[in-house]
Amino acid sequence: MTSIFDRDWIYSTLNLLPTIPVLSWNTRRLARVLRGVFWRFSLQSSTRSFVLLLPLVLCLLLTTPAFAGDHGQPLWFDLVTEDTKAAASFYEDLFGWEIGPARGKVRPISHNGHLIAGLIEINDELPNKSESQWLVGIVVDDLTKAVKSARSAGGTILRDVTKVEGSGTYAVIRDPQGAILIIGTPTREIGGPREDGNFAWVELWTDDLDAAAKFYQTVISYERNTIEGPDGASTVFETEGKPRAGLVPTPNEDARPIWAPYIGVADLAATLKRTTELGGTIVLAPRADFGGGRVALIEDPTHAMVFVAQLKTDKENSR
């Protein structure tokens, strides 16, 4: 019978827990932290001492702010727009979103009960205040360090570290090529399952792939990698071996660098038809050489653009 003081058993258990997706993010977070604490502690003391001190360690962890999401994971999306009423009407109809009343300056956007984004009216405090746009938010485990790294790597800090009560901390940066990004450390669960109507992917469209890769490796510890998929090879940013975002060259010299979100849909043709009925515009129609004909770029009535992508069925994913 294995003892609770067995070093290998404790470490293997703590190593397994963060990989179990059905566990809550907070449980997985605790396991990751305890794994690190145990490893360092066991090098200098006995395993028995660690087990006896475990209640104290848990107490300290549970009284610190919880951390939602993994480092490098795109988790939050903000639509900044000059007409929140028109935008809300469009997206509620098109994707079945629930957009609530403003909490401070932000109207929360939910899908099937999961908080997924925010809707913000453009004002003088927001970047690029002259145009509506979607902003991507990426999780970092040390926001102050990430902001400092962004500044030293040639980025611009559009908003320094800001605390939002009950939600976490965030900052807004612009990379040297001009793409705007939110980075933050959320303290509440955000996002939802990969499903019709939720965000499915993000890409950085930039005019200098090498410079962008170097910048985000410095700021977020992103590793650049090439992966093979059904539509060919693609370049991605990864953390912990997991693809987090695509890295794509801008299509022409007139296109400005942006972080572009993708929203998954069950029926792309029906979504595009409804887009035009609601006053939106199809900027880029589906074509075989881009996403296998399963992707389109649309513009909402306030002129903010977002990609829509037809999600693969379970049968297609099993092939």
mmCIF file with all atom_site columns, C-alpha atoms in Angstrom, residues 118-214:
data_model
loop_
_atom_site.group_PDB
_atom_site.id
_atom_site.type_symbol
_atom_site.label_atom_id
_atom_site.label_alt_id
_atom_site.label_comp_id
_atom_site.label_asym_id
_atom_site.label_entity_id
_atom_site.label_seq_id
_atom_site.pdbx_PDB_ins_code
_atom_site.Cartn_x
_atom_site.Cartn_y
_atom_site.Cartn_z
_atom_site.occupancy
_atom_site.B_iso_or_equiv
_atom_site.pdbx_formal_charge
_atom_site.auth_seq_id
_atom_site.auth_comp_id
_atom_site.auth_asym_id
_atom_site.auth_atom_id
_atom_site.pdbx_PDB_model_num
ATOM 1  C CA . GLY A 1 118 ? -17.141 43.095 -23.168 1.00 0.00 ? 118 GLY A CA 1
ATOM 2  C CA . LEU A 1 119 ? -18.806 45.901 -25.113 1.00 0.00 ? 119 LEU A CA 1
ATOM 3  C CA . ILE A 1 120 ? -17.333 49.370 -24.582 1.00 0.00 ? 120 ILE A CA 1
ATOM 4  C CA . GLU A 1 121 ? -18.324 52.729 -26.005 1.00 0.00 ? 121 GLU A CA 1
ATOM 5  C CA . ILE A 1 122 ? -15.440 54.644 -27.546 1.00 0.00 ? 122 ILE A CA 1
ATOM 6  C CA . ASN A 1 123 ? -14.242 57.597 -25.503 1.00 0.00 ? 123 ASN A CA 1
ATOM 7  C CA . ASP A 1 124 ? -11.095 59.608 -25.055 1.00 0.00 ? 124 ASP A CA 1
ATOM 8  C CA . GLU A 1 125 ? -9.603  57.057 -22.664 1.00 0.00 ? 125 GLU A CA 1
ATOM 9  C CA . LEU A 1 126 ? -9.536  54.243 -25.221 1.00 0.00 ? 126 LEU A CA 1
ATOM 10 C CA . PRO A 1 127 ? -6.940  53.597 -27.942 1.00 0.00 ? 127 PRO A CA 1
ATOM 11 C CA . ASN A 1 128 ? -7.871  54.155 -31.602 1.00 0.00 ? 128 ASN A CA 1
ATOM 12 C CA . LYS A 1 129 ? -10.910 56.098 -30.447 1.00 0.00 ? 129 LYS A CA 1
ATOM 13 C CA . SER A 1 130 ? -11.786 57.112 -34.001 1.00 0.00 ? 130 SER A CA 1
ATOM 14 C CA . GLU A 1 131 ? -12.795 53.626 -35.101 1.00 0.00 ? 131 GLU A CA 1
ATOM 15 C CA . SER A 1 132 ? -14.708 50.601 -33.893 1.00 0.00 ? 132 SER A CA 1
ATOM 16 C CA . GLN A 1 133 ? -12.664 47.447 -33.469 1.00 0.00 ? 133 GLN A CA 1
ATOM 17 C CA . TRP A 1 134 ? -12.349 44.137 -31.669 1.00 0.00 ? 134 TRP A CA 1
ATOM 18 C CA . LEU A 1 135 ? -9.477  43.826 -29.190 1.00 0.00 ? 135 LEU A CA 1
ATOM 19 C CA . VAL A 1 136 ? -8.000  40.482 -28.124 1.00 0.00 ? 136 VAL A CA 1
ATOM 20 C CA . GLY A 1 137 ? -7.015  39.828 -24.495 1.00 0.00 ? 137 GLY A CA 1
ATOM 21 C CA . ILE A 1 138 ? -4.278  37.345 -23.560 1.00 0.00 ? 138 ILE A CA 1
ATOM 22 C CA . VAL A 1 139 ? -3.538  35.963 -20.100 1.00 0.00 ? 139 VAL A CA 1
ATOM 23 C CA . VAL A 1 140 ? -0.142  36.605 -18.515 1.00 0.00 ? 140 VAL A CA 1
ATOM 24 C CA . ASP A 1 141 ? 0.872   35.324 -15.103 1.00 0.00 ? 141 ASP A CA 1
ATOM 25 C CA . ASP A 1 142 ? 2.948   38.424 -14.245 1.00 0.00 ? 142 ASP A CA 1
ATOM 26 C CA . LEU A 1 143 ? 1.340   41.539 -15.706 1.00 0.00 ? 143 LEU A CA 1
ATOM 27 C CA . THR A 1 144 ? 3.834   44.044 -14.302 1.00 0.00 ? 144 THR A CA 1
ATOM 28 C CA . LYS A 1 145 ? 6.730   42.078 -15.779 1.00 0.00 ? 145 LYS A CA 1
ATOM 29 C CA . ALA A 1 146 ? 4.956   41.748 -19.160 1.00 0.00 ? 146 ALA A CA 1
ATOM 30 C CA . VAL A 1 147 ? 4.307   45.504 -19.365 1.00 0.00 ? 147 VAL A CA 1
ATOM 31 C CA . LYS A 1 148 ? 7.916   46.259 -18.474 1.00 0.00 ? 148 LYS A CA 1
ATOM 32 C CA . SER A 1 149 ? 9.103   43.783 -21.126 1.00 0.00 ? 149 SER A CA 1
ATOM 33 C CA . ALA A 1 150 ? 6.789   45.293 -23.748 1.00 0.00 ? 150 ALA A CA 1
ATOM 34 C CA . ARG A 1 151 ? 8.159   48.764 -23.079 1.00 0.00 ? 151 ARG A CA 1
ATOM 35 C CA . SER A 1 152 ? 11.800  47.647 -23.211 1.00 0.00 ? 152 SER A CA 1
ATOM 36 C CA . ALA A 1 153 ? 11.168  45.680 -26.431 1.00 0.00 ? 153 ALA A CA 1
ATOM 37 C CA . GLY A 1 154 ? 9.903   48.757 -28.283 1.00 0.00 ? 154 GLY A CA 1
ATOM 38 C CA . GLY A 1 155 ? 6.178   48.487 -27.625 1.00 0.00 ? 155 GLY A CA 1
ATOM 39 C CA . THR A 1 156 ? 3.901   51.327 -26.544 1.00 0.00 ? 156 THR A CA 1
ATOM 40 C CA . ILE A 1 157 ? 1.869   51.192 -23.333 1.00 0.00 ? 157 ILE A CA 1
ATOM 41 C CA . LEU A 1 158 ? -1.555  52.594 -24.202 1.00 0.00 ? 158 LEU A CA 1
ATOM 42 C CA . ARG A 1 159 ? -2.871  51.854 -20.729 1.00 0.00 ? 159 ARG A CA 1
ATOM 43 C CA . ASP A 1 160 ? -0.684  50.873 -17.817 1.00 0.00 ? 160 ASP A CA 1
ATOM 44 C CA . VAL A 1 161 ? -1.614  48.223 -15.261 1.00 0.00 ? 161 VAL A CA 1
ATOM 45 C CA . THR A 1 162 ? -5.218  48.825 -14.213 1.00 0.00 ? 162 THR A CA 1
ATOM 46 C CA . LYS A 1 163 ? -7.246  46.942 -11.614 1.00 0.00 ? 163 LYS A CA 1
ATOM 47 C CA . VAL A 1 164 ? -10.889 46.091 -12.248 1.00 0.00 ? 164 VAL A CA 1
ATOM 48 C CA . GLU A 1 165 ? -12.628 45.120 -9.023  1.00 0.00 ? 165 GLU A CA 1
ATOM 49 C CA . GLY A 1 166 ? -13.792 41.512 -9.115  1.00 0.00 ? 166 GLY A CA 1
ATOM 50 C CA . SER A 1 167 ? -12.258 40.830 -12.531 1.00 0.00 ? 167 SER A CA 1
ATOM 51 C CA . GLY A 1 168 ? -8.488  41.196 -12.259 1.00 0.00 ? 168 GLY A CA 1
ATOM 52 C CA . THR A 1 169 ? -5.839  43.489 -13.705 1.00 0.00 ? 169 THR A CA 1
ATOM 53 C CA . TYR A 1 170 ? -5.059  44.409 -17.294 1.00 0.00 ? 170 TYR A CA 1
ATOM 54 C CA . ALA A 1 171 ? -3.024  46.688 -19.543 1.00 0.00 ? 171 ALA A CA 1
ATOM 55 C CA . VAL A 1 172 ? -3.264  47.692 -23.206 1.00 0.00 ? 172 VAL A CA 1
ATOM 56 C CA . ILE A 1 173 ? -0.146  47.621 -25.365 1.00 0.00 ? 173 ILE A CA 1
ATOM 57 C CA . ARG A 1 174 ? 0.734   48.289 -28.994 1.00 0.00 ? 174 ARG A CA 1
ATOM 58 C CA . ASP A 1 175 ? 3.529   46.250 -30.528 1.00 0.00 ? 175 ASP A CA 1
ATOM 59 C CA . PRO A 1 176 ? 6.259   47.865 -32.685 1.00 0.00 ? 176 PRO A CA 1
ATOM 60 C CA . GLN A 1 177 ? 4.327   47.006 -35.868 1.00 0.00 ? 177 GLN A CA 1
ATOM 61 C CA . GLY A 1 178 ? 1.145   48.684 -34.581 1.00 0.00 ? 178 GLY A CA 1
ATOM 62 C CA . ALA A 1 179 ? -1.097  45.800 -33.458 1.00 0.00 ? 179 ALA A CA 1
ATOM 63 C CA . ILE A 1 180 ? -3.026  46.525 -30.242 1.00 0.00 ? 180 ILE A CA 1
ATOM 64 C CA . LEU A 1 181 ? -3.390  43.845 -27.568 1.00 0.00 ? 181 LEU A CA 1
ATOM 65 C CA . ILE A 1 182 ? -4.882  43.555 -24.089 1.00 0.00 ? 182 ILE A CA 1
ATOM 66 C CA . ILE A 1 183 ? -2.777  41.593 -21.604 1.00 0.00 ? 183 ILE A CA 1
ATOM 67 C CA . GLY A 1 184 ? -4.077  40.749 -18.176 1.00 0.00 ? 184 GLY A CA 1
ATOM 68 C CA . THR A 1 185 ? -4.374  38.528 -15.146 1.00 0.00 ? 185 THR A CA 1
ATOM 69 C CA . PRO A 1 186 ? -8.078  37.717 -14.649 1.00 0.00 ? 186 PRO A CA 1
ATOM 70 C CA . THR A 1 187 ? -9.358  36.591 -11.268 1.00 0.00 ? 187 THR A CA 1
ATOM 71 C CA . ARG A 1 188 ? -12.718 35.255 -12.414 1.00 0.00 ? 188 ARG A CA 1
ATOM 72 C CA . GLU A 1 189 ? -13.601 32.465 -14.804 1.00 0.00 ? 189 GLU A CA 1
ATOM 73 C CA . ILE A 1 190 ? -14.010 33.745 -18.356 1.00 0.00 ? 190 ILE A CA 1
ATOM 74 C CA . GLY A 1 191 ? -14.697 32.062 -21.674 1.00 0.00 ? 191 GLY A CA 1
ATOM 75 C CA . GLY A 1 192 ? -16.567 28.884 -22.419 1.00 0.00 ? 192 GLY A CA 1
ATOM 76 C CA . PRO A 1 193 ? -16.512 25.679 -24.454 1.00 0.00 ? 193 PRO A CA 1
ATOM 77 C CA . ARG A 1 194 ? -15.589 25.584 -28.112 1.00 0.00 ? 194 ARG A CA 1
ATOM 78 C CA . GLU A 1 195 ? -19.032 25.844 -29.669 1.00 0.00 ? 195 GLU A CA 1
ATOM 79 C CA . ASP A 1 196 ? -21.195 27.699 -32.153 1.00 0.00 ? 196 ASP A CA 1
ATOM 80 C CA . GLY A 1 197 ? -21.300 31.370 -31.176 1.00 0.00 ? 197 GLY A CA 1
ATOM 81 C CA . ASN A 1 198 ? -18.134 31.456 -29.080 1.00 0.00 ? 198 ASN A CA 1
ATOM 82 C CA . PHE A 1 199 ? -14.616 32.631 -29.893 1.00 0.00 ? 199 PHE A CA 1
ATOM 83 C CA . ALA A 1 200 ? -12.634 29.838 -31.495 1.00 0.00 ? 200 ALA A CA 1
ATOM 84 C CA . TRP A 1 201 ? -9.202  31.209 -32.454 1.00 0.00 ? 201 TRP A CA 1
ATOM 85 C CA . VAL A 1 202 ? -7.083  34.340 -32.779 1.00 0.00 ? 202 VAL A CA 1
ATOM 86 C CA . GLU A 1 203 ? -4.392  35.425 -35.214 1.00 0.00 ? 203 GLU A CA 1
ATOM 87 C CA . LEU A 1 204 ? -1.814  38.168 -35.330 1.00 0.00 ? 204 LEU A CA 1
ATOM 88 C CA . TRP A 1 205 ? -1.741  39.711 -38.798 1.00 0.00 ? 205 TRP A CA 1
ATOM 89 C CA . THR A 1 206 ? 1.534   41.591 -39.153 1.00 0.00 ? 206 THR A CA 1
ATOM 90 C CA . ASP A 1 207 ? 3.885   42.986 -41.784 1.00 0.00 ? 207 ASP A CA 1
ATOM 91 C CA . ASP A 1 208 ? 7.032   41.657 -40.052 1.00 0.00 ? 208 ASP A CA 1
ATOM 92 C CA . LEU A 1 209 ? 6.712   38.081 -38.816 1.00 0.00 ? 209 LEU A CA 1
ATOM 93 C CA . ASP A 1 210 ? 10.239  37.852 -37.414 1.00 0.00 ? 210 ASP A CA 1
ATOM 94 C CA . ALA A 1 211 ? 10.044  41.115 -35.466 1.00 0.00 ? 211 ALA A CA 1
ATOM 95 C CA . ALA A 1 212 ? 6.591   40.229 -34.116 1.00 0.00 ? 212 ALA A CA 1
ATOM 96 C CA . ALA A 1 213 ? 7.739   36.766 -33.033 1.00 0.00 ? 213 ALA A CA 1
ATOM 97 C CA . LYS A 1 214 ? 10.717  38.271 -31.199 1.00 0.00 ? 214 LYS A CA 1
#
